[in-house]
Amino acid sequence: MPETPSLARIDADLLNQLMEKVSEFGSTGDGGVDRPVLTDAHKAARDWFRAELTARGYTVLVDAIGNLFGRIDLAGPDAPLVMIGSHLDSQPKGGRFDGAYGVMAALAAVESFRKGTEAPRCNYVIADWMNEEGARFQPSLLGSSVFAGLLDLDWALARRDRDGKSVGEELVRTGYKGTDAAPRPDLYLEIHIEGDSKMETAGARIAPFLRHWGALKVRIEVTGEQNHTGPTPMEDRKDAVLGAAHIIAELRRLADVAEDTLFTSVARVDISPNSPNIVPGKAILFCELRAPEQAMLDWSEASLRAALPELAARARTTAEIVSVDRRPAGKFDPRLAMLTERAADDFGLPKMQLDTIGGHDAVAVNAILPALVIAVPSVGGVIHRNDEYTSPEDLAAGGDVLTDMVRRIDRAGGDLDLALGANA
Amino acid sequence: MPETPSLARIDADLLNQLMEKVSEFGSTGDGGVDRPVLTDAHKAARDWFRAELTARGYTVLVDAIGNLFGRIDLAGPDAPLVMIGSHLDSQPKGGRFDGAYGVMAALAAVESFRKGTEAPRCNYVIADWMNEEGARFQPSLLGSSVFAGLLDLDWALARRDRDGKSVGEELVRTGYKGTDAAPRPDLYLEIHIEGDSKMETAGARIAPFLRHWGALKVRIEVTGEQNHTGPTPMEDRKDAVLGAAHIIAELRRLADVAEDTLFTSVARVDISPNSPNIVPGKAILFCELRAPEQAMLDWSEASLRAALPELAARARTTAEIVSVDRRPAGKFDPRLAMLTERAADDFGLPKMQLDTIGGHDAVAVNAILPALVIAVPSVGGVIHRNDEYTSPEDLAAGGDVLTDMVRRIDRAGGDLDLALGANA
């Protein structure tokens, strides 16, 4: 029986310093940050981080969709490449841990590991993905999806915000319209606050995400006929908002009757003309359907499509699905999840298994690489708000697990099967 | 059996000339007019009309809310006072008949009657009400409602348009912030294009409005809890848009099951934050309930209030009625309606009976005086658009009925019962 090798830990002081520093960019003064993608605050955070990478000997690369990478070759040009990262953009008036923690922990983990290691066997790249949040430009996960070949580059560059500014224009303005080829790593790790209270409730401090839920983002256009709300007889009205109401209620009903887990929502409705005394002629519904299993997503989409004509007809309107953005449900690499659990056990950290429902860049990357998201708890499950909070102890515990996973993967020369066996 | 007196007719040439002239103010060049209240175009129309009144011997009065009156005393200071009028303001890019016809026909009717009459027994006042349309300043019927004591003068003067300009400021700017006491007439007549196609369909050329529908304008605030659409479990969601959907469907259901006529609508919904991936925390519904009978309005309001808590609770939200603007349902003076029908019969004009659903100044005035709106057809029921059209023949036919009603009322010394008897 081989001697248990000593665990690698993160430099908690370095992690704290990096977290303090990155939280200055876009600080709202009340604990949160307001750092939507490609704003001046976001650019400032990236400029600082880029300089930090350079100062530490990393080669900075920026690809055509504005993903920022810091690469350090510790083991020669042909060694396996391990990528770790997350994102520096935030929701408008968001929290300071969502995304930023993953990027800071990635750098601190690699820095901590390399300082305690004689002969690294892998090379490393830290990733800061462009537009994870999707608040300013839709869809979210834009940079990582282009990286993974899930979205077309030109299409992504042409996305526009409410003011009509395109991603491409804002990349140029902020200095992140790069020309470097993106690195092609062998696996990808991401650490992130949970965004739910399941871990807190269970007393867990580490949780690998086993599955990423699939999502259908469906845009439905309901068309009625614009008319005065006064004289138009009820039986002649073609009320787009009434049609929308029937669809909204039905989407909730689908979630309630589904035989397996299904989440549904209609969270945005654009009504035209949205005037109190004009029967609405048009309503556009932004629907989401989410499920951990693809079969359930398929069922929900088929059910919605089947019900739509009758729901719309109840209000004498028509309804058309004008776009569907599909994120297939899937599983993260189970070997990476097992490595996470072993590290947690070795540190004596209570662990649990989770799924991720919201998007993470790792979901996009998982389409082409073994990938994993590791979660640490968020107090009260709060996310996307100024009071989003994870204690320094939990940040460091997550950082320890990440750093020790780096050690295990590195010692196995990037071979995950070997890493599991060698550390068994 | 008394000899049938000869009918009084309108001077159709005068009416046509007045219509041609008034249509120049704010003309859009395509048949319509753009003459919203207290704009330069509206001021120009009023300035012209005021000069026209003065030139014809009328005393011009402007009250504190900017209603413009032209009074002519034909029968000494103590004679009954008959008011006839409508409004010179238009919807933005509206039609040239809505409102203006009623004012021009009023003047032409009094002028035509007085020229053919030896000893008038009544005095007359032509009214041009301030802000009937309510497009620029809400609510509509502002001047006539202050006149009738339904709205407070200072509150009305403080209404602001989208640019922040107040009614009071714009009255001063256009020269219509008057200091005259409004005349106190004994009855009020208004002639107006229909704004629906019922008369055209029925082949009717004259229709008194028997009832004015009441309206409840109800603002409902649905409160849920803002949350991410991803991780939040369905059973924990408090979705304000889902709560709104149940209320929207129920309001329609009330109209469908009501035992008497009820129109309902939710035509504007303000959703917060209205972002595709955030469970909406707030939705404000702008509801209208309209009915010809006050009892039905009362039933609909009681039904809505009773249903609201359960509807909101279905989405784990709460719903609160934050404001109710009430326009009571009512009946116009039936004697005036009968006089209209007799005149129509005597001219051989096909007639019908209508209700008015939209607002008219006569609805406000009817709160304190015997009042009536007389309708003439509008081609295709078009109103508030440049292609709003009523033929010169129909304008003149309506003018004839109005003029002969003036004769009947005048001959009876303003006594409506006598007018009906004397002309039986």
Short mmCIF file of N, CA and C in Angstrom, two decimals, chain B residues 297-387:
data_model
loop_
_atom_site.label_atom_id
_atom_site.label_comp_id
_atom_site.label_asym_id
_atom_site.label_seq_id
_atom_site.Cartn_x
_atom_site.Cartn_y
_atom_site.Cartn_z
N LEU B 297 -71.43 46.64 -13.35
CA LEU B 297 -70.10 47.11 -12.94
C LEU B 297 -69.84 46.76 -11.48
N ASP B 298 -70.85 46.98 -10.65
CA ASP B 298 -70.69 46.67 -9.23
C ASP B 298 -70.45 45.17 -9.03
N TRP B 299 -71.20 44.35 -9.78
CA TRP B 299 -71.01 42.89 -9.69
C TRP B 299 -69.60 42.50 -10.12
N SER B 300 -69.14 43.11 -11.21
CA SER B 300 -67.82 42.72 -11.73
C SER B 300 -66.72 43.13 -10.75
N GLU B 301 -66.87 44.29 -10.15
CA GLU B 301 -65.86 44.71 -9.19
C GLU B 301 -65.85 43.80 -7.96
N ALA B 302 -67.05 43.48 -7.48
CA ALA B 302 -67.14 42.60 -6.31
C ALA B 302 -66.57 41.22 -6.65
N SER B 303 -66.87 40.72 -7.85
CA SER B 303 -66.37 39.40 -8.26
C SER B 303 -64.85 39.40 -8.35
N LEU B 304 -64.32 40.46 -8.93
CA LEU B 304 -62.86 40.56 -9.06
C LEU B 304 -62.20 40.60 -7.69
N ARG B 305 -62.75 41.44 -6.81
CA ARG B 305 -62.17 41.56 -5.47
C ARG B 305 -62.23 40.23 -4.72
N ALA B 306 -63.33 39.51 -4.91
CA ALA B 306 -63.49 38.24 -4.20
C ALA B 306 -62.51 37.19 -4.72
N ALA B 307 -62.26 37.23 -6.03
CA ALA B 307 -61.43 36.18 -6.65
C ALA B 307 -59.94 36.45 -6.48
N LEU B 308 -59.59 37.70 -6.30
CA LEU B 308 -58.19 38.12 -6.38
C LEU B 308 -57.24 37.35 -5.44
N PRO B 309 -57.58 37.20 -4.16
CA PRO B 309 -56.62 36.52 -3.27
C PRO B 309 -56.29 35.10 -3.74
N GLU B 310 -57.32 34.34 -4.17
CA GLU B 310 -57.09 32.96 -4.57
C GLU B 310 -56.30 32.91 -5.88
N LEU B 311 -56.61 33.81 -6.81
CA LEU B 311 -55.90 33.84 -8.09
C LEU B 311 -54.42 34.11 -7.86
N ALA B 312 -54.14 35.08 -7.01
CA ALA B 312 -52.75 35.42 -6.72
C ALA B 312 -52.06 34.29 -5.98
N ALA B 313 -52.79 33.67 -5.05
CA ALA B 313 -52.20 32.61 -4.22
C ALA B 313 -51.83 31.39 -5.07
N ARG B 314 -52.55 31.16 -6.17
CA ARG B 314 -52.21 30.05 -7.06
C ARG B 314 -50.77 30.14 -7.53
N ALA B 315 -50.25 31.36 -7.62
CA ALA B 315 -48.85 31.55 -8.02
C ALA B 315 -47.99 31.93 -6.81
N ARG B 316 -48.53 31.70 -5.61
CA ARG B 316 -47.86 32.06 -4.35
C ARG B 316 -47.53 33.55 -4.29
N THR B 317 -48.33 34.36 -4.96
CA THR B 317 -48.14 35.81 -4.95
C THR B 317 -49.28 36.45 -4.15
N THR B 318 -49.17 37.76 -3.99
CA THR B 318 -50.29 38.51 -3.45
C THR B 318 -50.69 39.56 -4.49
N ALA B 319 -51.95 39.95 -4.44
CA ALA B 319 -52.43 40.95 -5.39
C ALA B 319 -53.19 42.02 -4.64
N GLU B 320 -52.90 43.25 -4.99
CA GLU B 320 -53.55 44.37 -4.30
C GLU B 320 -54.09 45.34 -5.35
N ILE B 321 -55.31 45.77 -5.15
CA ILE B 321 -55.86 46.82 -6.00
C ILE B 321 -55.30 48.14 -5.50
N VAL B 322 -54.46 48.77 -6.31
CA VAL B 322 -53.79 49.98 -5.83
C VAL B 322 -54.52 51.26 -6.23
N SER B 323 -55.34 51.18 -7.27
CA SER B 323 -56.16 52.35 -7.59
C SER B 323 -57.36 51.94 -8.42
N VAL B 324 -58.44 52.67 -8.22
CA VAL B 324 -59.65 52.46 -9.03
C VAL B 324 -60.14 53.82 -9.49
N ASP B 325 -60.24 53.98 -10.81
CA ASP B 325 -60.82 55.19 -11.38
C ASP B 325 -62.22 54.82 -11.85
N ARG B 326 -63.22 55.44 -11.28
CA ARG B 326 -64.60 55.02 -11.54
C ARG B 326 -65.32 56.03 -12.42
N ARG B 327 -65.87 55.56 -13.51
CA ARG B 327 -66.84 56.36 -14.26
C ARG B 327 -68.16 55.65 -14.18
N PRO B 328 -69.09 56.21 -13.41
CA PRO B 328 -70.36 55.50 -13.22
C PRO B 328 -71.12 55.36 -14.54
N ALA B 329 -71.81 54.26 -14.69
CA ALA B 329 -72.71 54.08 -15.82
C ALA B 329 -73.91 54.99 -15.63
N GLY B 330 -74.52 55.40 -16.71
CA GLY B 330 -75.67 56.28 -16.55
C GLY B 330 -76.51 56.36 -17.80
N LYS B 331 -77.58 57.08 -17.66
CA LYS B 331 -78.50 57.27 -18.78
C LYS B 331 -78.51 58.74 -19.16
N PHE B 332 -78.51 58.98 -20.44
CA PHE B 332 -78.73 60.36 -20.89
C PHE B 332 -80.21 60.68 -20.71
N ASP B 333 -80.53 61.96 -20.84
CA ASP B 333 -81.92 62.36 -20.62
C ASP B 333 -82.82 61.74 -21.70
N PRO B 334 -83.78 60.92 -21.29
CA PRO B 334 -84.61 60.22 -22.30
C PRO B 334 -85.48 61.17 -23.11
N ARG B 335 -85.80 62.33 -22.53
CA ARG B 335 -86.63 63.29 -23.28
C ARG B 335 -85.83 63.86 -24.45
N LEU B 336 -84.53 64.12 -24.21
CA LEU B 336 -83.70 64.61 -25.31
C LEU B 336 -83.56 63.55 -26.39
N ALA B 337 -83.45 62.27 -25.97
CA ALA B 337 -83.36 61.19 -26.95
C ALA B 337 -84.64 61.09 -27.77
N MET B 338 -85.79 61.26 -27.11
CA MET B 338 -87.06 61.21 -27.83
C MET B 338 -87.19 62.36 -28.82
N LEU B 339 -86.71 63.54 -28.40
CA LEU B 339 -86.75 64.68 -29.32
C LEU B 339 -85.91 64.40 -30.56
N THR B 340 -84.76 63.75 -30.35
CA THR B 340 -83.89 63.41 -31.48
C THR B 340 -84.63 62.48 -32.44
N GLU B 341 -85.30 61.50 -31.88
CA GLU B 341 -85.98 60.51 -32.72
C GLU B 341 -87.14 61.16 -33.49
N ARG B 342 -87.84 62.07 -32.82
CA ARG B 342 -88.95 62.74 -33.52
C ARG B 342 -88.42 63.58 -34.69
N ALA B 343 -87.34 64.30 -34.43
CA ALA B 343 -86.77 65.12 -35.51
C ALA B 343 -86.32 64.22 -36.65
N ALA B 344 -85.65 63.11 -36.30
CA ALA B 344 -85.19 62.19 -37.34
C ALA B 344 -86.37 61.70 -38.17
N ASP B 345 -87.45 61.31 -37.48
CA ASP B 345 -88.63 60.82 -38.18
C ASP B 345 -89.19 61.89 -39.11
N ASP B 346 -89.26 63.12 -38.61
CA ASP B 346 -89.86 64.18 -39.41
C ASP B 346 -89.02 64.49 -40.65
N PHE B 347 -87.69 64.28 -40.53
CA PHE B 347 -86.84 64.46 -41.71
C PHE B 347 -86.79 63.20 -42.57
N GLY B 348 -87.43 62.12 -42.09
CA GLY B 348 -87.38 60.87 -42.83
C GLY B 348 -86.03 60.19 -42.79
N LEU B 349 -85.30 60.43 -41.72
CA LEU B 349 -83.96 59.83 -41.58
C LEU B 349 -84.06 58.52 -40.80
N PRO B 350 -83.50 57.42 -41.36
CA PRO B 350 -83.48 56.17 -40.60
C PRO B 350 -82.71 56.36 -39.30
N LYS B 351 -83.28 55.84 -38.21
CA LYS B 351 -82.66 56.09 -36.91
C LYS B 351 -82.46 54.77 -36.17
N MET B 352 -81.64 54.82 -35.15
CA MET B 352 -81.50 53.68 -34.24
C MET B 352 -81.09 54.22 -32.88
N GLN B 353 -81.06 53.33 -31.89
CA GLN B 353 -80.64 53.73 -30.55
C GLN B 353 -79.29 53.09 -30.23
N LEU B 354 -78.43 53.85 -29.62
CA LEU B 354 -77.10 53.34 -29.29
C LEU B 354 -76.76 53.66 -27.83
N ASP B 355 -75.73 52.98 -27.35
CA ASP B 355 -75.07 53.40 -26.11
C ASP B 355 -73.71 53.96 -26.50
N THR B 356 -73.14 54.77 -25.67
CA THR B 356 -71.75 55.13 -25.90
C THR B 356 -70.87 54.44 -24.85
N ILE B 357 -69.81 53.86 -25.35
CA ILE B 357 -68.89 53.13 -24.47
C ILE B 357 -67.68 53.99 -24.15
N GLY B 358 -67.12 54.60 -25.17
CA GLY B 358 -66.01 55.54 -24.96
C GLY B 358 -66.55 56.79 -24.29
N GLY B 359 -65.67 57.65 -23.85
CA GLY B 359 -66.09 58.86 -23.17
C GLY B 359 -66.49 59.96 -24.13
N HIS B 360 -67.39 60.79 -23.72
CA HIS B 360 -67.72 62.04 -24.43
C HIS B 360 -67.90 63.10 -23.36
N ASP B 361 -67.67 64.35 -23.73
CA ASP B 361 -67.85 65.42 -22.75
C ASP B 361 -69.27 65.40 -22.18
N ALA B 362 -70.23 65.00 -23.00
CA ALA B 362 -71.62 64.96 -22.53
C ALA B 362 -71.80 64.00 -21.37
N VAL B 363 -70.93 62.98 -21.28
CA VAL B 363 -71.01 62.04 -20.15
C VAL B 363 -70.71 62.78 -18.85
N ALA B 364 -69.67 63.61 -18.88
CA ALA B 364 -69.34 64.39 -17.68
C ALA B 364 -70.46 65.39 -17.38
N VAL B 365 -70.89 66.11 -18.40
CA VAL B 365 -71.91 67.15 -18.21
C VAL B 365 -73.22 66.53 -17.72
N ASN B 366 -73.50 65.31 -18.17
CA ASN B 366 -74.73 64.62 -17.80
C ASN B 366 -74.85 64.40 -16.29
N ALA B 367 -73.73 64.51 -15.59
CA ALA B 367 -73.77 64.36 -14.13
C ALA B 367 -74.55 65.47 -13.46
N ILE B 368 -74.63 66.64 -14.13
CA ILE B 368 -75.31 67.77 -13.47
C ILE B 368 -76.44 68.39 -14.30
N LEU B 369 -76.57 67.98 -15.57
CA LEU B 369 -77.57 68.59 -16.45
C LEU B 369 -78.23 67.53 -17.31
N PRO B 370 -79.46 67.77 -17.77
CA PRO B 370 -79.99 66.93 -18.85
C PRO B 370 -79.05 67.07 -20.05
N ALA B 371 -78.57 65.95 -20.57
CA ALA B 371 -77.59 66.01 -21.65
C ALA B 371 -77.82 64.86 -22.61
N LEU B 372 -77.26 65.00 -23.81
CA LEU B 372 -77.42 63.95 -24.82
C LEU B 372 -76.30 64.05 -25.85
N VAL B 373 -75.86 62.88 -26.32
CA VAL B 373 -75.03 62.84 -27.53
C VAL B 373 -75.87 62.25 -28.65
N ILE B 374 -75.80 62.91 -29.80
CA ILE B 374 -76.48 62.45 -31.01
C ILE B 374 -75.39 62.00 -31.96
N ALA B 375 -75.53 60.79 -32.51
CA ALA B 375 -74.48 60.27 -33.39
C ALA B 375 -74.90 60.28 -34.84
N VAL B 376 -73.91 60.57 -35.69
CA VAL B 376 -74.05 60.36 -37.13
C VAL B 376 -73.02 59.28 -37.52
N PRO B 377 -73.23 58.57 -38.64
CA PRO B 377 -72.33 57.46 -38.96
C PRO B 377 -70.93 57.91 -39.35
N SER B 378 -69.96 57.02 -39.13
CA SER B 378 -68.59 57.21 -39.59
C SER B 378 -68.29 56.03 -40.52
N VAL B 379 -67.78 56.32 -41.73
CA VAL B 379 -67.60 55.26 -42.72
C VAL B 379 -66.65 54.18 -42.16
N GLY B 380 -67.14 52.95 -42.14
CA GLY B 380 -66.33 51.83 -41.66
C GLY B 380 -66.10 51.85 -40.16
N GLY B 381 -66.74 52.79 -39.46
CA GLY B 381 -66.55 52.87 -38.01
C GLY B 381 -65.19 53.42 -37.63
N VAL B 382 -64.48 53.99 -38.61
CA VAL B 382 -63.11 54.47 -38.34
C VAL B 382 -63.15 55.75 -37.50
N ILE B 383 -62.30 55.79 -36.50
CA ILE B 383 -62.16 57.00 -35.69
C ILE B 383 -60.71 57.10 -35.24
N HIS B 384 -60.26 58.30 -34.98
CA HIS B 384 -58.89 58.54 -34.49
C HIS B 384 -57.84 58.21 -35.54
N ARG B 385 -58.20 58.29 -36.80
CA ARG B 385 -57.23 58.05 -37.86
C ARG B 385 -57.48 59.04 -38.98
N ASN B 386 -56.49 59.23 -39.86
CA ASN B 386 -56.63 60.21 -40.94
C ASN B 386 -57.77 59.87 -41.90
N ASP B 387 -58.13 58.58 -42.00
CA ASP B 387 -59.18 58.20 -42.95
C ASP B 387 -60.57 58.16 -42.30
#
